Amino acid sequence: MTIRNALLAAITLLVPVSAQASGIPQPGDFYFISRDQQGTFVGSHKLYLEYSSGLKQVSYCNRDYYVRSHSVAWTQFETELGRTVQIEYNFGRGWRPICERPQDQVALADLGIDMQPREFLQQSQNDDKPVSRLSAISGIFNKSKAESRYKSYHTR
């Protein structure tokens, strides 16, 4: 076993399980869901019910949420690509659509951002930094993949 593999194994064991599972949708979560013309899932972004650093308060279908500006740009860009975006609620046994056409309710301009969605997504992709300890640590070991570690599966 190489030193790198040993360090990664040790880090994995030391990181709490809740930190690893934070990206997994849970019952009670709200997400922007993008689907293609056949209704097949394409991608998603989470909406939050509580404020956290970097989030903006918005209202969709008469309900308040907190979202990242990147997510708002993403909803606009997905519809430009011909996909359907809606807010869906995870009720534990599947997803229930609760709000249609969120891109028509909140746009980048509403957040004070005067950029086209594609331009904003490209800029934020270049400006994003690892946000978790595990991302930062693994970034040290993946210097040859520096650009790809900042991409989400939504922008690849």
PDB file of C-alpha atoms in Angstrom:
ATOM      1  CA  MET A   1       0.000   0.000   0.000  1.00  0.00           C
ATOM      2  CA  THR A   2       1.465   3.361  -0.958  1.00  0.00           C
ATOM      3  CA  ILE A   3       1.707   6.244   1.474  1.00  0.00           C
ATOM      4  CA  ARG A   4      -0.933   8.104  -0.528  1.00  0.00           C
ATOM      5  CA  ASN A   5      -3.412   5.229  -0.271  1.00  0.00           C
ATOM      6  CA  ALA A   6      -2.690   4.824   3.442  1.00  0.00           C
ATOM      7  CA  LEU A   7      -3.302   8.536   4.054  1.00  0.00           C
ATOM      8  CA  LEU A   8      -6.546   8.487   2.067  1.00  0.00           C
ATOM      9  CA  ALA A   9      -7.741   5.419   3.990  1.00  0.00           C
ATOM     10  CA  ALA A  10      -6.908   7.098   7.307  1.00  0.00           C
ATOM     11  CA  ILE A  11      -8.674  10.314   6.302  1.00  0.00           C
ATOM     12  CA  THR A  12     -11.748   8.370   5.220  1.00  0.00           C
ATOM     13  CA  LEU A  13     -11.921   6.653   8.605  1.00  0.00           C
ATOM     14  CA  LEU A  14     -11.474   9.923  10.518  1.00  0.00           C
ATOM     15  CA  VAL A  15     -14.163  11.906   8.682  1.00  0.00           C
ATOM     16  CA  PRO A  16     -17.585  11.568  10.355  1.00  0.00           C
ATOM     17  CA  VAL A  17     -20.185   9.565   8.433  1.00  0.00           C
ATOM     18  CA  SER A  18     -22.623  12.493   8.460  1.00  0.00           C
ATOM     19  CA  ALA A  19     -20.143  14.620   6.518  1.00  0.00           C
ATOM     20  CA  GLN A  20     -19.860  11.928   3.861  1.00  0.00           C
ATOM     21  CA  ALA A  21     -23.617  11.525   3.507  1.00  0.00           C
ATOM     22  CA  SER A  22     -24.429  15.241   3.366  1.00  0.00           C
ATOM     23  CA  GLY A  23     -24.847  15.197  -0.426  1.00  0.00           C
ATOM     24  CA  ILE A  24     -27.324  12.328  -0.415  1.00  0.00           C
ATOM     25  CA  PRO A  25     -30.950  13.467  -0.702  1.00  0.00           C
ATOM     26  CA  GLN A  26     -32.937  12.750   2.444  1.00  0.00           C
ATOM     27  CA  PRO A  27     -36.704  12.657   3.046  1.00  0.00           C
ATOM     28  CA  GLY A  28     -37.856  16.242   3.511  1.00  0.00           C
ATOM     29  CA  ASP A  29     -35.323  17.725   1.071  1.00  0.00           C
ATOM     30  CA  PHE A  30     -36.243  20.110  -1.733  1.00  0.00           C
ATOM     31  CA  TYR A  31     -34.331  20.068  -5.026  1.00  0.00           C
ATOM     32  CA  PHE A  32     -34.378  21.716  -8.414  1.00  0.00           C
ATOM     33  CA  ILE A  33     -34.694  18.721 -10.739  1.00  0.00           C
ATOM     34  CA  SER A  34     -33.859  18.927 -14.424  1.00  0.00           C
ATOM     35  CA  ARG A  35     -35.356  16.400 -16.828  1.00  0.00           C
ATOM     36  CA  ASP A  36     -34.944  15.958 -20.565  1.00  0.00           C
ATOM     37  CA  GLN A  37     -37.798  15.862 -23.067  1.00  0.00           C
ATOM     38  CA  GLN A  38     -38.450  12.183 -22.279  1.00  0.00           C
ATOM     39  CA  GLY A  39     -38.703  12.921 -18.534  1.00  0.00           C
ATOM     40  CA  THR A  40     -35.348  11.332 -17.699  1.00  0.00           C
ATOM     41  CA  PHE A  41     -33.419  12.844 -14.791  1.00  0.00           C
ATOM     42  CA  VAL A  42     -30.518  15.056 -15.921  1.00  0.00           C
ATOM     43  CA  GLY A  43     -29.344  16.846 -12.786  1.00  0.00           C
ATOM     44  CA  SER A  44     -30.281  18.564  -9.552  1.00  0.00           C
ATOM     45  CA  HIS A  45     -29.416  21.341  -7.117  1.00  0.00           C
ATOM     46  CA  LYS A  46     -30.526  21.519  -3.503  1.00  0.00           C
ATOM     47  CA  LEU A  47     -32.748  24.242  -2.015  1.00  0.00           C
ATOM     48  CA  TYR A  48     -32.331  24.997   1.675  1.00  0.00           C
ATOM     49  CA  LEU A  49     -34.853  25.983   4.322  1.00  0.00           C
ATOM     50  CA  GLU A  50     -32.318  27.703   6.583  1.00  0.00           C
ATOM     51  CA  TYR A  51     -29.769  30.397   5.870  1.00  0.00           C
ATOM     52  CA  SER A  52     -26.104  29.513   5.548  1.00  0.00           C
ATOM     53  CA  SER A  53     -23.142  31.540   4.333  1.00  0.00           C
ATOM     54  CA  GLY A  54     -23.271  32.190   0.597  1.00  0.00           C
ATOM     55  CA  LEU A  55     -26.985  31.486   0.184  1.00  0.00           C
ATOM     56  CA  LYS A  56     -29.592  33.959  -1.062  1.00  0.00           C
ATOM     57  CA  GLN A  57     -33.192  34.074   0.127  1.00  0.00           C
ATOM     58  CA  VAL A  58     -35.718  33.615  -2.685  1.00  0.00           C
ATOM     59  CA  SER A  59     -39.368  32.681  -3.075  1.00  0.00           C
ATOM     60  CA  TYR A  60     -40.755  30.014  -5.401  1.00  0.00           C
ATOM     61  CA  CYS A  61     -44.485  29.259  -5.585  1.00  0.00           C
ATOM     62  CA  ASN A  62     -45.122  31.398  -2.481  1.00  0.00           C
ATOM     63  CA  ARG A  63     -42.575  29.541  -0.335  1.00  0.00           C
ATOM     64  CA  ASP A  64     -39.230  30.899   0.885  1.00  0.00           C
ATOM     65  CA  TYR A  65     -35.982  29.020   0.301  1.00  0.00           C
ATOM     66  CA  TYR A  66     -32.265  29.731   0.367  1.00  0.00           C
ATOM     67  CA  VAL A  67     -30.243  28.929  -2.734  1.00  0.00           C
ATOM     68  CA  ARG A  68     -26.808  29.425  -4.225  1.00  0.00           C
ATOM     69  CA  SER A  69     -26.586  31.932  -7.069  1.00  0.00           C
ATOM     70  CA  HIS A  70     -25.004  29.140  -9.096  1.00  0.00           C
ATOM     71  CA  SER A  71     -28.238  27.112  -8.720  1.00  0.00           C
ATOM     72  CA  VAL A  72     -30.358  29.987 -10.028  1.00  0.00           C
ATOM     73  CA  ALA A  73     -28.074  30.316 -13.071  1.00  0.00           C
ATOM     74  CA  TRP A  74     -28.245  26.556 -13.543  1.00  0.00           C
ATOM     75  CA  THR A  75     -32.082  26.570 -13.679  1.00  0.00           C
ATOM     76  CA  GLN A  76     -31.980  29.221 -16.387  1.00  0.00           C
ATOM     77  CA  PHE A  77     -29.287  27.448 -18.385  1.00  0.00           C
ATOM     78  CA  GLU A  78     -31.024  24.064 -18.203  1.00  0.00           C
ATOM     79  CA  THR A  79     -34.190  25.539 -19.718  1.00  0.00           C
ATOM     80  CA  GLU A  80     -32.117  27.225 -22.440  1.00  0.00           C
ATOM     81  CA  LEU A  81     -30.934  23.704 -23.307  1.00  0.00           C
ATOM     82  CA  GLY A  82     -34.576  22.594 -23.692  1.00  0.00           C
ATOM     83  CA  ARG A  83     -34.867  20.762 -20.393  1.00  0.00           C
ATOM     84  CA  THR A  84     -37.703  21.019 -17.889  1.00  0.00           C
ATOM     85  CA  VAL A  85     -36.807  22.267 -14.406  1.00  0.00           C
ATOM     86  CA  GLN A  86     -39.111  22.083 -11.410  1.00  0.00           C
ATOM     87  CA  ILE A  87     -38.834  21.962  -7.647  1.00  0.00           C
ATOM     88  CA  GLU A  88     -39.439  18.488  -6.286  1.00  0.00           C
ATOM     89  CA  TYR A  89     -39.877  17.289  -2.709  1.00  0.00           C
ATOM     90  CA  ASN A  90     -38.362  14.044  -1.453  1.00  0.00           C
ATOM     91  CA  PHE A  91     -41.124  12.429   0.623  1.00  0.00           C
ATOM     92  CA  GLY A  92     -39.104   9.304   1.396  1.00  0.00           C
ATOM     93  CA  ARG A  93     -40.562   7.014  -1.257  1.00  0.00           C
ATOM     94  CA  GLY A  94     -39.879   9.116  -4.297  1.00  0.00           C
ATOM     95  CA  TRP A  95     -40.105  12.658  -5.553  1.00  0.00           C
ATOM     96  CA  ARG A  96     -43.172  14.849  -5.756  1.00  0.00           C
ATOM     97  CA  PRO A  97     -43.204  17.920  -8.053  1.00  0.00           C
ATOM     98  CA  ILE A  98     -44.323  20.971  -6.063  1.00  0.00           C
ATOM     99  CA  CYS A  99     -43.354  23.994  -8.178  1.00  0.00           C
ATOM    100  CA  GLU A 100     -43.093  24.376 -11.942  1.00  0.00           C
ATOM    101  CA  ARG A 101     -40.918  26.769 -13.944  1.00  0.00           C
ATOM    102  CA  PRO A 102     -38.717  28.151 -11.122  1.00  0.00           C
ATOM    103  CA  GLN A 103     -36.500  29.826 -13.734  1.00  0.00           C
ATOM    104  CA  ASP A 104     -39.411  32.192 -14.490  1.00  0.00           C
ATOM    105  CA  GLN A 105     -39.815  33.126 -10.808  1.00  0.00           C
ATOM    106  CA  VAL A 106     -36.213  33.963  -9.846  1.00  0.00           C
ATOM    107  CA  ALA A 107     -33.427  34.946 -12.241  1.00  0.00           C
ATOM    108  CA  LEU A 108     -29.839  36.083 -11.795  1.00  0.00           C
ATOM    109  CA  ALA A 109     -30.985  39.695 -12.225  1.00  0.00           C
ATOM    110  CA  ASP A 110     -33.205  39.269  -9.130  1.00  0.00           C
ATOM    111  CA  LEU A 111     -30.042  38.472  -7.168  1.00  0.00           C
ATOM    112  CA  GLY A 112     -28.275  41.573  -8.474  1.00  0.00           C
ATOM    113  CA  ILE A 113     -26.163  39.636 -10.982  1.00  0.00           C
ATOM    114  CA  ASP A 114     -25.946  41.190 -14.430  1.00  0.00           C
ATOM    115  CA  MET A 115     -24.581  38.216 -16.379  1.00  0.00           C
ATOM    116  CA  GLN A 116     -25.915  35.575 -18.710  1.00  0.00           C
ATOM    117  CA  PRO A 117     -26.414  32.162 -17.022  1.00  0.00           C
ATOM    118  CA  ARG A 118     -23.756  30.416 -19.144  1.00  0.00           C
ATOM    119  CA  GLU A 119     -21.218  33.150 -18.423  1.00  0.00           C
ATOM    120  CA  PHE A 120     -21.984  33.061 -14.683  1.00  0.00           C
ATOM    121  CA  LEU A 121     -21.674  29.266 -14.531  1.00  0.00           C
ATOM    122  CA  GLN A 122     -18.330  29.358 -16.321  1.00  0.00           C
ATOM    123  CA  GLN A 123     -17.045  32.085 -14.009  1.00  0.00           C
ATOM    124  CA  SER A 124     -18.206  30.365 -10.839  1.00  0.00           C
ATOM    125  CA  GLN A 125     -16.691  27.094 -12.075  1.00  0.00           C
ATOM    126  CA  ASN A 126     -13.318  28.849 -12.288  1.00  0.00           C
ATOM    127  CA  ASP A 127     -13.765  30.654  -8.952  1.00  0.00           C
ATOM    128  CA  ASP A 128     -15.081  27.727  -6.867  1.00  0.00           C
ATOM    129  CA  LYS A 129     -12.824  26.411  -4.126  1.00  0.00           C
ATOM    130  CA  PRO A 130     -13.128  23.146  -2.188  1.00  0.00           C
ATOM    131  CA  VAL A 131     -15.571  23.677   0.664  1.00  0.00           C
ATOM    132  CA  SER A 132     -15.085  20.599   2.809  1.00  0.00           C
ATOM    133  CA  ARG A 133     -12.008  19.336   4.612  1.00  0.00           C
ATOM    134  CA  LEU A 134     -12.110  16.121   2.627  1.00  0.00           C
ATOM    135  CA  SER A 135     -12.228  18.054  -0.673  1.00  0.00           C
ATOM    136  CA  ALA A 136      -9.315  20.213   0.399  1.00  0.00           C
ATOM    137  CA  ILE A 137      -7.261  17.225   1.529  1.00  0.00           C
ATOM    138  CA  SER A 138      -8.006  15.148  -1.548  1.00  0.00           C
ATOM    139  CA  GLY A 139      -7.160  18.188  -3.694  1.00  0.00           C
ATOM    140  CA  ILE A 140      -3.611  18.002  -2.429  1.00  0.00           C
ATOM    141  CA  PHE A 141      -3.273  14.470  -3.784  1.00  0.00           C
ATOM    142  CA  ASN A 142      -4.950  15.225  -7.128  1.00  0.00           C
ATOM    143  CA  LYS A 143      -2.858  18.105  -8.397  1.00  0.00           C
ATOM    144  CA  SER A 144      -2.833  16.614 -11.904  1.00  0.00           C
ATOM    145  CA  LYS A 145      -6.636  16.818 -11.930  1.00  0.00           C
ATOM    146  CA  ALA A 146      -6.828  20.368 -10.566  1.00  0.00           C
ATOM    147  CA  GLU A 147      -9.489  21.595 -12.969  1.00  0.00           C
ATOM    148  CA  SER A 148     -11.854  18.614 -12.667  1.00  0.00           C
ATOM    149  CA  ARG A 149     -11.962  18.599  -8.850  1.00  0.00           C
ATOM    150  CA  TYR A 150     -13.900  21.886  -8.867  1.00  0.00           C
ATOM    151  CA  LYS A 151     -16.583  20.665 -11.253  1.00  0.00           C
ATOM    152  CA  SER A 152     -19.824  19.161 -10.120  1.00  0.00           C
ATOM    153  CA  TYR A 153     -21.552  16.472 -12.116  1.00  0.00           C
ATOM    154  CA  HIS A 154     -23.944  19.217 -13.226  1.00  0.00           C
ATOM    155  CA  THR A 155     -21.285  21.102 -15.184  1.00  0.00           C
ATOM    156  CA  ARG A 156     -19.229  18.231 -16.672  1.00  0.00           C
TER     157      ARG A 156
END
